[in-house]
XYZ file of C-alpha atoms in Angstrom:
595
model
C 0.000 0.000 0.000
C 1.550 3.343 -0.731
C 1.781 6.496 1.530
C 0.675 9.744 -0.236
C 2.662 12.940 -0.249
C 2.032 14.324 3.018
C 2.869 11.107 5.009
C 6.164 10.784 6.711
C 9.259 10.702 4.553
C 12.524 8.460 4.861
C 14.274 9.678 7.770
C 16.668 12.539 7.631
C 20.093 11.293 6.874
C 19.056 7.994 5.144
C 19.560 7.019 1.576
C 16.849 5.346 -0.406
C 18.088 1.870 -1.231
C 18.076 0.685 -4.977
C 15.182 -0.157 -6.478
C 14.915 -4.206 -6.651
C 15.094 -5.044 -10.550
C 16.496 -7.551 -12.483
C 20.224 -7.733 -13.037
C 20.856 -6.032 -9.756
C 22.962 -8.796 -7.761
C 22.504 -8.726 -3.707
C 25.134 -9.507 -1.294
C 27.972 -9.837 -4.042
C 26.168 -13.409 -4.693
C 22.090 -13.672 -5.490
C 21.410 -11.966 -8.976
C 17.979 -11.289 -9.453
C 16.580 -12.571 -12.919
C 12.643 -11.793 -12.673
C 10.195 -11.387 -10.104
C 8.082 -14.315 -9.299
C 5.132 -12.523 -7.077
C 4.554 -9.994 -4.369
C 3.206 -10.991 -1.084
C 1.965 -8.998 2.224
C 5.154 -9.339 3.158
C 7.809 -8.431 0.725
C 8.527 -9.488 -3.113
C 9.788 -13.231 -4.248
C 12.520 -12.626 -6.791
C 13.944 -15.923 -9.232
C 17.790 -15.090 -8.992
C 20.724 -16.876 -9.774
C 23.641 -18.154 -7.044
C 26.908 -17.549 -9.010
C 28.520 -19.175 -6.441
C 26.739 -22.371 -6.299
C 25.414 -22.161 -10.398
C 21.959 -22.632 -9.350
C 18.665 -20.818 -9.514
C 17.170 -20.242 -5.743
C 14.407 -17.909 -4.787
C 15.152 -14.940 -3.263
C 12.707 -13.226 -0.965
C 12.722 -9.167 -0.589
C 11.659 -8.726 3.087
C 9.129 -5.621 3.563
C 9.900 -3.642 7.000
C 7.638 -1.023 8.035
C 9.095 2.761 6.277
C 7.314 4.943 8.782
C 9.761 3.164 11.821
C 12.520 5.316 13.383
C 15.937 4.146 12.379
C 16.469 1.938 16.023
C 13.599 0.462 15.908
C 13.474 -0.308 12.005
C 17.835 -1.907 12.640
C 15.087 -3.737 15.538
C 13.329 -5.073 13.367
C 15.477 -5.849 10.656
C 17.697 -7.801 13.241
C 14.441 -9.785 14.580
C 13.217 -11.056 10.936
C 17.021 -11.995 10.471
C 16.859 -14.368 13.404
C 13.677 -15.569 12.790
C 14.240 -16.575 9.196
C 17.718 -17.982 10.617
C 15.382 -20.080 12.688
C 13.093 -21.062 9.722
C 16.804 -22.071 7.993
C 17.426 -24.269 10.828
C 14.110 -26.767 10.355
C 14.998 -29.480 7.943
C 11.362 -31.075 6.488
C 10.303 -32.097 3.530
C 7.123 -30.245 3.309
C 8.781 -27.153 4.566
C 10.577 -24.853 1.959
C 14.572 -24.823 2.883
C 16.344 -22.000 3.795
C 19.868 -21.657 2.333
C 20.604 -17.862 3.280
C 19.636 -15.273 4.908
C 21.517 -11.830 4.453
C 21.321 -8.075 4.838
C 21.524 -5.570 1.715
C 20.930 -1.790 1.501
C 19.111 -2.123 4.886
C 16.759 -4.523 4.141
C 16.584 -8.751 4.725
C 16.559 -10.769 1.833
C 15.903 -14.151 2.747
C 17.429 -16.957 -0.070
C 15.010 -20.447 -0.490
C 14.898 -23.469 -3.207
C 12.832 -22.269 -5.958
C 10.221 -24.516 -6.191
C 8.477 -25.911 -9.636
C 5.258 -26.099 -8.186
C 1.756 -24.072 -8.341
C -0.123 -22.469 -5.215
C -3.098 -24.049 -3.680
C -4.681 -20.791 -4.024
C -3.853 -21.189 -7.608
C -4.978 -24.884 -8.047
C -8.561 -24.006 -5.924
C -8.708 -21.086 -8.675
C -8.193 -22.948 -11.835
C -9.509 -26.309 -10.708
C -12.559 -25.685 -8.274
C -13.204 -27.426 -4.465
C -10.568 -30.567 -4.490
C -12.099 -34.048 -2.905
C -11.927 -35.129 0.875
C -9.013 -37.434 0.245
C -6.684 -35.166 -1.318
C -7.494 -32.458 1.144
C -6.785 -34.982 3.827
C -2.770 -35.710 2.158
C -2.340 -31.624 1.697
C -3.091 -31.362 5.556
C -1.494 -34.574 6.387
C 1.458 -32.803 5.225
C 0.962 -29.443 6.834
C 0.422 -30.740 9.794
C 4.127 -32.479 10.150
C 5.653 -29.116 8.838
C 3.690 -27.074 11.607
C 4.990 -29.908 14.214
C 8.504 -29.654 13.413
C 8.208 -25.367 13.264
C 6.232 -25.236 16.568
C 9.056 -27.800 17.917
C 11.490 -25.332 17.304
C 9.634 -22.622 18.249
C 8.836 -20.823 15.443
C 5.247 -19.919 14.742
C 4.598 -19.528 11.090
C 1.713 -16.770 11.342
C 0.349 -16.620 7.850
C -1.233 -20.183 6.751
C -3.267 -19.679 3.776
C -3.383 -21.348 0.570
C -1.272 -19.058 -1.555
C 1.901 -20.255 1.024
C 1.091 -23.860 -0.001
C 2.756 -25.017 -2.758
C 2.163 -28.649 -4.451
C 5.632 -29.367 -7.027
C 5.463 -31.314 -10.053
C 6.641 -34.405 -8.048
C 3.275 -34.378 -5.846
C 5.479 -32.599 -2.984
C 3.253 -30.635 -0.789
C 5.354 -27.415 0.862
C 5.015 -24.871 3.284
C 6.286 -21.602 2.393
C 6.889 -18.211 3.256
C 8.457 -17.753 6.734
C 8.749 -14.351 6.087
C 6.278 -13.948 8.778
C 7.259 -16.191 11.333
C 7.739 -15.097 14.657
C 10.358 -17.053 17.302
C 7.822 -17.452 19.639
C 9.959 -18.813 22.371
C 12.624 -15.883 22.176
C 10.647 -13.371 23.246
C 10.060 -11.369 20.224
C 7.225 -13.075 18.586
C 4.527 -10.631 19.564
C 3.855 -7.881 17.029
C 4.242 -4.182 18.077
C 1.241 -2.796 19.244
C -1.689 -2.248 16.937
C -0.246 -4.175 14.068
C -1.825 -7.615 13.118
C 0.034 -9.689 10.213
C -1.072 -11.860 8.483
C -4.731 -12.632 5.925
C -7.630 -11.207 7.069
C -9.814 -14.382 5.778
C -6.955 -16.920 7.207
C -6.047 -15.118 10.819
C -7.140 -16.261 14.423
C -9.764 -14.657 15.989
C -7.523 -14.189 18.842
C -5.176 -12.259 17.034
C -7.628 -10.950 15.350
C -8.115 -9.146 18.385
C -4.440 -7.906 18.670
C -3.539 -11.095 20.637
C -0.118 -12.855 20.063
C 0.765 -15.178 17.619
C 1.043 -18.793 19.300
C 0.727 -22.521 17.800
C -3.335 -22.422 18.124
C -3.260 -19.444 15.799
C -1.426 -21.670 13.312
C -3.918 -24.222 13.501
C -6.941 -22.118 13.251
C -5.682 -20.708 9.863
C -4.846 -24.351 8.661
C -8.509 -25.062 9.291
C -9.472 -22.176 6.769
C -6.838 -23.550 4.253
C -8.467 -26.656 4.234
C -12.107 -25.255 4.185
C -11.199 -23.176 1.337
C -9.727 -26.357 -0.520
C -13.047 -28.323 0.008
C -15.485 -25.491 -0.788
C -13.479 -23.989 -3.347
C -13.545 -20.392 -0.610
C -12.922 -19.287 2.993
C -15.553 -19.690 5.373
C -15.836 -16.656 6.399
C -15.517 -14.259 3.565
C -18.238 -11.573 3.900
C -16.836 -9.285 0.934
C -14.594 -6.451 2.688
C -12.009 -6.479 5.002
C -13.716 -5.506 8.250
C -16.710 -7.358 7.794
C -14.295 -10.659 7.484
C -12.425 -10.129 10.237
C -15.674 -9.625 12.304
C -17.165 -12.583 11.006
C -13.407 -14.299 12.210
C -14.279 -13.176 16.018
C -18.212 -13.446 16.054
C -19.548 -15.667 13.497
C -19.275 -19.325 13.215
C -18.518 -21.063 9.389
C -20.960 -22.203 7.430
C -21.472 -25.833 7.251
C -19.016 -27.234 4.414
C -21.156 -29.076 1.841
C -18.074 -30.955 0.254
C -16.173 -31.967 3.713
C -17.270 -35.739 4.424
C -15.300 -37.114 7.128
C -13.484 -34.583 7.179
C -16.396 -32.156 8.852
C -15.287 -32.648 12.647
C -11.978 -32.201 11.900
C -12.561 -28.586 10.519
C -15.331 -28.249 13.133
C -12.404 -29.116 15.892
C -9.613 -26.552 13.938
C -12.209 -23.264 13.610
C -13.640 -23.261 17.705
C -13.232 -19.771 18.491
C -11.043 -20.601 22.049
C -7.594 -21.542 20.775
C -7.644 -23.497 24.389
C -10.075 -25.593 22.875
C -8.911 -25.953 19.514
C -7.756 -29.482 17.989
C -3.480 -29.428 18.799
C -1.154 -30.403 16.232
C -1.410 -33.989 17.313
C -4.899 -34.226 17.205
C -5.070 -33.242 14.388
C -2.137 -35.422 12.836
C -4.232 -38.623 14.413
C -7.259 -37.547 13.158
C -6.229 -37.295 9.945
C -3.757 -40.420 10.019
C -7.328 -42.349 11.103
C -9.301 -40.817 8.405
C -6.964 -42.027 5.445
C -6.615 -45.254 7.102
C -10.335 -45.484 6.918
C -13.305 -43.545 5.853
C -10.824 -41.820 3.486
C -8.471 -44.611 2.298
C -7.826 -45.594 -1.283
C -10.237 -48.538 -1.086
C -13.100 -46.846 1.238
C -13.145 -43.244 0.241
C -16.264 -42.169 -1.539
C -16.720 -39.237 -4.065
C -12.787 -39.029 -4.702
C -10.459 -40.727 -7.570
C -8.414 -43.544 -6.646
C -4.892 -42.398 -5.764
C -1.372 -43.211 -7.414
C 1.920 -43.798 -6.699
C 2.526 -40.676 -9.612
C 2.193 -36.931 -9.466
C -0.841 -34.942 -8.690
C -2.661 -35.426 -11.906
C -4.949 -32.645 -13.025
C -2.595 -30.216 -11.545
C 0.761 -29.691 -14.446
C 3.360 -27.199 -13.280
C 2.427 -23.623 -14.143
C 4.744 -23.154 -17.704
C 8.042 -21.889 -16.791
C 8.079 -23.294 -13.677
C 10.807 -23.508 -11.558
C 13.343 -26.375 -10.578
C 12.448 -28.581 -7.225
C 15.233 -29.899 -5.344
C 14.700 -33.602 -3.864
C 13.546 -33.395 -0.607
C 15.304 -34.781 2.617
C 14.931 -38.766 2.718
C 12.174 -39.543 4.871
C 11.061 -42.805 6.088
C 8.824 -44.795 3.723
C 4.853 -43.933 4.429
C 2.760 -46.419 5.124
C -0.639 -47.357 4.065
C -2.321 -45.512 7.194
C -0.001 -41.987 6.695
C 1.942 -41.196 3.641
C 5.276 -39.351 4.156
C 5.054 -35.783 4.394
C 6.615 -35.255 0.792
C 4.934 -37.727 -0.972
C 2.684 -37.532 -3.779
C -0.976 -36.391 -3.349
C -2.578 -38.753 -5.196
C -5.164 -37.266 -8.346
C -7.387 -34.275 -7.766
C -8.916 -33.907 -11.624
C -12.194 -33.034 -10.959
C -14.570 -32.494 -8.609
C -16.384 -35.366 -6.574
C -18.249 -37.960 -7.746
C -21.882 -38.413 -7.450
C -21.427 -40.673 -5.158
C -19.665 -38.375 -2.710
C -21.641 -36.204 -0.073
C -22.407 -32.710 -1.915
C -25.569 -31.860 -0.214
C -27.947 -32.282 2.722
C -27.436 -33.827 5.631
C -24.340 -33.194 8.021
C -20.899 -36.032 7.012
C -21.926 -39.236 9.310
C -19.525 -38.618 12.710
C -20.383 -34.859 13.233
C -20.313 -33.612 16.436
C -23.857 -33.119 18.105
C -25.449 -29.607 17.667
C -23.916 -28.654 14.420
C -26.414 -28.281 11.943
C -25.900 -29.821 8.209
C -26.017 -28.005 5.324
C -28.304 -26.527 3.019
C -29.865 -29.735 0.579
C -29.559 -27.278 -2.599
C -26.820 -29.382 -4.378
C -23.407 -27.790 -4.255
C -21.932 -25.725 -7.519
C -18.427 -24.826 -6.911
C -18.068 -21.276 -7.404
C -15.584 -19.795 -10.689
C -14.057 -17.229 -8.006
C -12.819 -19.371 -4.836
C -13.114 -16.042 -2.827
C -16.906 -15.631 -3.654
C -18.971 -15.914 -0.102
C -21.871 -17.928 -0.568
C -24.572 -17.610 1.810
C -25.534 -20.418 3.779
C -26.745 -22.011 6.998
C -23.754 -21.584 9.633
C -22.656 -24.138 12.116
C -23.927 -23.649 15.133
C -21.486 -23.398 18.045
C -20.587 -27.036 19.489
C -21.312 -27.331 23.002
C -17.845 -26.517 24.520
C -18.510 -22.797 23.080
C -21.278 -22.066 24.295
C -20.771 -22.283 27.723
C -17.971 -19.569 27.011
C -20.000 -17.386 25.030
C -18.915 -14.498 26.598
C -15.116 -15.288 26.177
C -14.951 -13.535 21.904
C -18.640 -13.070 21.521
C -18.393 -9.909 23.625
C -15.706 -8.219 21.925
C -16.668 -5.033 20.301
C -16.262 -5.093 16.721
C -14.284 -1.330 17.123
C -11.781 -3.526 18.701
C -10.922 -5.185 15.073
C -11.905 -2.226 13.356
C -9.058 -0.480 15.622
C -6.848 -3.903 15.259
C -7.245 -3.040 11.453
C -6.807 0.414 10.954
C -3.566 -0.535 13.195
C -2.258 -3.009 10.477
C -3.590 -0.922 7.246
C -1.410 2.326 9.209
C 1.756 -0.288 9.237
C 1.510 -0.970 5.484
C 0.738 2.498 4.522
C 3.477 4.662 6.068
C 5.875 5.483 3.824
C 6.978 8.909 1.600
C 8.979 9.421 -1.401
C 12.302 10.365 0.988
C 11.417 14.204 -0.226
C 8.350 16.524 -0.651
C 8.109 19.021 -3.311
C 9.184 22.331 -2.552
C 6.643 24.693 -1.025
C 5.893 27.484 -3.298
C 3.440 29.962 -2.859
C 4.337 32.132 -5.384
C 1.205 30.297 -7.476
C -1.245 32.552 -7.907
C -4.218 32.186 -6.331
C -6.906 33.332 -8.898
C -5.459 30.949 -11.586
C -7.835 29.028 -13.478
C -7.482 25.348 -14.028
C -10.812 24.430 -15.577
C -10.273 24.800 -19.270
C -6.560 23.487 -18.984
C -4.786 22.383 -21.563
C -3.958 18.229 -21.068
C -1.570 15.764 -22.434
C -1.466 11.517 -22.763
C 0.702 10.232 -20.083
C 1.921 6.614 -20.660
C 3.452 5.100 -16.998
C 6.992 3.857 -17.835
C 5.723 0.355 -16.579
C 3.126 -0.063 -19.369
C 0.265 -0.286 -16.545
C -2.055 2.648 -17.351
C -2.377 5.981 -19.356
C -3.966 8.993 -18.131
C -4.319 12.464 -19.344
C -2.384 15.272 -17.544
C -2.059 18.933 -17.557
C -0.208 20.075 -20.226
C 3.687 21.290 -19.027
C 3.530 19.218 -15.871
C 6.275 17.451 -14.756
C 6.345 13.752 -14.234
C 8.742 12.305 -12.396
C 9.049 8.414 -10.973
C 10.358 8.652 -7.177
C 10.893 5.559 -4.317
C 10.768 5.301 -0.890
C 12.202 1.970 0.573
C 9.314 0.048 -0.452
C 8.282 1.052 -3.525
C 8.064 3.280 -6.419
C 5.568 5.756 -7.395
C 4.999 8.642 -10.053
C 4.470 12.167 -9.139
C 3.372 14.821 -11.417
C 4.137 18.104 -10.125
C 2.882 22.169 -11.573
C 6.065 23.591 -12.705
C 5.142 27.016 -11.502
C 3.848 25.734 -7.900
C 5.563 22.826 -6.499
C 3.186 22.424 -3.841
C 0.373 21.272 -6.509
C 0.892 17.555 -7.300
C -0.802 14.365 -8.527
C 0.384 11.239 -7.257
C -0.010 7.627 -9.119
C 0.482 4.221 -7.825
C -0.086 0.678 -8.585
C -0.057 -1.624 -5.516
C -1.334 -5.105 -4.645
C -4.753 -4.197 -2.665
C -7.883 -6.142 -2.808
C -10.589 -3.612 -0.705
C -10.216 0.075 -1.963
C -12.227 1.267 1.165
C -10.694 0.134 3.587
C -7.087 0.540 1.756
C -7.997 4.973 1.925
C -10.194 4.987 4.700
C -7.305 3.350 6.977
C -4.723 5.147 5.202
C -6.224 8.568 6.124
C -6.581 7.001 9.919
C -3.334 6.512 9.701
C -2.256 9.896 8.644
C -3.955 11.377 11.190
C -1.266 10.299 13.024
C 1.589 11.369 11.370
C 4.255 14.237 12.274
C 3.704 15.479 8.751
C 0.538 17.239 9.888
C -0.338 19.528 13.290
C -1.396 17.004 15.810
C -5.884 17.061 15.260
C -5.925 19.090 12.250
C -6.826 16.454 10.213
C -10.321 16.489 9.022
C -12.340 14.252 6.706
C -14.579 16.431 4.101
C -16.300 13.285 2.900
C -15.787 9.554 2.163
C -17.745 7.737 -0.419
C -17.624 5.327 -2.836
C -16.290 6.235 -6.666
C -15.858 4.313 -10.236
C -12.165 4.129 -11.786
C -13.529 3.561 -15.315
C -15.323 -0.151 -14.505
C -13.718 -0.688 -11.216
C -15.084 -0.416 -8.061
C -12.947 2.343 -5.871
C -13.121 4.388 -2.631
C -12.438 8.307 -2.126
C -11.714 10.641 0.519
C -11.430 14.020 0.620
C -9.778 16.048 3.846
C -7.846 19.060 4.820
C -5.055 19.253 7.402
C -2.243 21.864 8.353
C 1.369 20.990 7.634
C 3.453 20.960 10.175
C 6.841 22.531 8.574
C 5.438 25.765 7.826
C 1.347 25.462 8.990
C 0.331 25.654 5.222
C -3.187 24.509 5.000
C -3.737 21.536 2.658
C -6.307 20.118 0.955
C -6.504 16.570 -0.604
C -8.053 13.862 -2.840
C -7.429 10.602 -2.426
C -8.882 7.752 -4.567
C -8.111 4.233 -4.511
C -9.457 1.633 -7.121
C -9.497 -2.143 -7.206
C -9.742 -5.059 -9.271
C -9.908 -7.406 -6.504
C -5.970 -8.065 -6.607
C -4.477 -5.215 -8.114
C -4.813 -1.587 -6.587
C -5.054 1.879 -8.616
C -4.296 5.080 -6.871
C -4.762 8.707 -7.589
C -3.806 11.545 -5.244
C -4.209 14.993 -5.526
C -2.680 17.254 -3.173
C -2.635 21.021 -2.583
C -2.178 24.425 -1.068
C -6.142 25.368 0.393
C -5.832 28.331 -1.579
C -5.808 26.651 -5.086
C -8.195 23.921 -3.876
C -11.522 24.790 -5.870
C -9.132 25.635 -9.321
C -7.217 22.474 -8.494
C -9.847 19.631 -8.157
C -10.645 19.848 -12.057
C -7.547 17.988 -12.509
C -8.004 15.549 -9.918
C -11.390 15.148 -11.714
C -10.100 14.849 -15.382
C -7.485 12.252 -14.156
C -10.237 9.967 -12.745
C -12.154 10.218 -15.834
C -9.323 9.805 -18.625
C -6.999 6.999 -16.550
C -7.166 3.784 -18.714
C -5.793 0.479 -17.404
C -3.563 -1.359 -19.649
């Protein structure tokens, strides 16, 4: 998420590092090649080792730019020793570790680049998988989780896009980037920050509690949910709304679960002190493939095979798996954590349990499912309405133990994380200039087509401005600033942002924060909902006094979404120049054209 003009700027003293790009080579060693995906917590590069002559995935960690310099080197030094933890586990459905270094101020965190594709990409191109397969993918989770929480390290953001099943059938665990040392003392997240995915978190730390082993196992729940139902069970659309329905609501009933219905009834109870443990949950499943679920007495799934997944070809271009660690030969009852999934082509059967009545085994006083039959969705993100599990016994005799918390406690828990992405400024602001004068007319300006250097979007601007493409330590943006009034700028950014409201609404929470403005002068003129050509987007307008000189401002700040991809346009300027200024903010908004 970006930071508009008037948010705090890289601290005085500080240079900004080098952008990330490929060809630039990071600790003498790791030369980055092309980027494989950005994540809520940093940027996966594909690089090459020219020590070792090998390909390896290299991970750009993102720390928070609005920190002070102490507490950012903090920070910095915790993720170092965390990741240095994640190095030390040694799995096979855990992605290695081979390095772990520090370049222009920033971690960078070097793993085996996997040929594989994402859960979240399989649910998304193939639909809900069957009961059996699910069963191997947690099978296989499970062990990783039990070796990380062994060594203390909490993993913190379970979710199916950090689950990645190789060519080979391998089923991995990625992304440590978030893991927190929970025995060292530094696993709890500064206050008012909550990491991790709003439809995959706790409800506890939801809340703003820490991040402990339950927490791992509630999300692992919602990973297998979403593989069953083909979506999260408690996606209501936004990001507050989920992460309400994460404390308060229970799931709905899974339609496509079978057997495996307790199991995710026993990982989602709201009290993490009630919540299946890692064994449990290992026995459980161990009991289900053994039985209800094996190869010879599952119903509603294919048969499985000694090959890999099929249905489910590496992504084209993929990258190279190393073997994984030897690991004792499975048996009938478990497979080994790194062996093949067996075949998820397809959907169930008709003989499989789609519809009505709860799975035979589950737990008295949940209620079954709706009896409309079950069509996976085409988005695996898309909440369905249904009829909701009631709470099992055990919860509601604690009913006022989550139930009771407000929801302007996650409201506050979000605008706390949302604040934590959004700090960060170019490093400079535009030179204040008040030698503009005030009675100059904007409305029948003179524009020009603006291409962004990145091929992303065009959009008309006013003719004579100048653009210019600036970075902070987390990103890069483009600024496009009146030649004769530096303090009148556009700003333009392309981010990865899935809810536009609450991307500006908590971003203007945030600034109201900031030392870049007099402490409470920060008022919201209006927030409402606005159209970026066919997308869906949010805007907010406010005013605020700067603190370097007490020049009144006035801004615009819209932020468009496709659901993955942000848009952002930013207009800020001198109070004075305000009602000659917005016509440009305006035109921008109507002319911007995604590429």
């Amino acid at each position: 998420m970006t930071f508009p003009p008037d948010a705090a700027a890289t601290p005085e003293g500080q240079t900004a590092p080098r952008v990330a790009q490929p060809g630039v080579v990071i600790a003498d060693r790791y030369e980055l090649t092309a980027k494989v995906g950005d994540g809520g917590h940093g940027t996966v590069w594909r690089a090459h080792d020219r020590l070792l002559q090998r390909d390896v995935a290299v991970k750009e960690v993102t720390l928070p730019p609005y920190l002070p310099p102490d507490e950012r080197e903090q920070l910095c030094d915790r993720t170092l020793r965390e990741a240095r933890a994640a190095a030390s586990l040694s799995h096979a459905s855990v992605v290695r570790v081979f390095d772990v270094v520090t370049e222009d101020g920033r971690p960078w965190i070097v793993m085996e680049l996997l040929k594989a594709r994402s859960l979240a990409d399989i649910i998304s191109a193939d639909g809900p998988m069957p009961p059996r397969v699910v069963a191997k993918i947690g099978l296989s989770l499970v062990s990783a989780l039990e070796a990380a929480h062994e060594a203390g390290i909490v993993h913190r953001d379970i979710k199916p896009g950090n689950v990645m099943i190789s060519a080979d059938g391998r089923c991995v665990l990625s992304d440590f980037g978030a893991a927190a040392a929970s025995a060292s003392g530094t696993g709890h997240t500064a206050p008012g920050m909550v990491l991790g995915s709003a439809h995959y978190i706790a409800p506890e730390r939801a809340i703003g509690g820490p991040a402990e082993p339950p927490s791992d196992l509630f999300s692992l729940g919602v990973t297998l949910y979403a593989a069953l139902e083909g979506r999260p069970p408690f996606d209501r659309g936004d990001t507050t709304a989920t992460m309400h329905a994460v404390v308060h609501d229970p799931p709905e009933a899974p339609r496509n679960a079978g057997p495996l219905a307790p199991l995710l009834a026993g990982l989602l109870d709201k009290d993490p002190t009630q919540r299946f443990t890692v064994q449990h949950t290992r026995n459980t499943l161990t009991g289900l493939l053994s039985g209800p679920l094996s190869a010879d007495g599952a119903t509603g799934v294919l048969p499985t095979s000694g090959g890999p997944i099929s249905g489910i070809p590496a992504s084209p271009g993929g990258f190279p798996v190393s073997a994984p660690p030897t690991s004792p030969a499975p048996t009938s009852a478990m497979p080994a954590s790194g062996a093949p999934l067996g075949p998820v082509s397809g959907g169930p059967t008709s003989g499989g349990p789609v519809s009505g009545a709860a799975a035979p085994g589950y737990p008295a006083g949940y209620a079954a499912a709706t009896a409309e039959p079950y069509t996976p969705p085409v988005d695996p993100y898309y909440h369905q309405t249904g009829q909701p599990f009631p709470q099992p016994p055990k919860q509601q005799k604690k009913t006022g133990m989550l139930l009771g918390i407000g929801i302007g406690v996650v409201v506050l828990a979000l605008l706390g994380t949302l604040g934590f992405m959004m700090f960060g400024g170019s490093g400079e602001e535009p030179p204040s200039d008040d030698s503009g004068d005030d009675s100059q007319q904007d409305a029948a300006f003179e524009t020009e087509l603006y291409k962004d250097p990145d091929g992303r979007f065009t959009v008309e601007i006013p003719k004579g401005w100048k653009a210019a493409q600036k970075s902070n330590p987390e990103q890069t943006f483009l600024d496009i600033t009146d030649p004769d009034n530096g303090d009148r700028w556009v700003r333009l950014n392309v981010l990865n942002e899935a809810d536009p409201k609450a991307a500006v609404t908590g971003g203007v929470e945030g600034l109201k924060s900031s030392d870049k403005f007099v402490s409470g002068t920060l008022e919201t003129v209006e927030s409402k909902p606005a159209k970026l050509g066919d997308l869906k987007a949010h805007q907010v307008e406010y005013t605020a006094e700067r603190s370097s000189d007490g020049q009144k401002r006035h801004a615009m700040w819209l932020i468009a979404s496709d659901g993955s991809t942000s848009y952002h346009v930013y207009l800020s300027v001198p109070q004075k120049t305000w009602k000659d200024s917005l016509p440009i903010f305006e035109n921008a908004v109507k002319t911007y054209k995604i590429l």
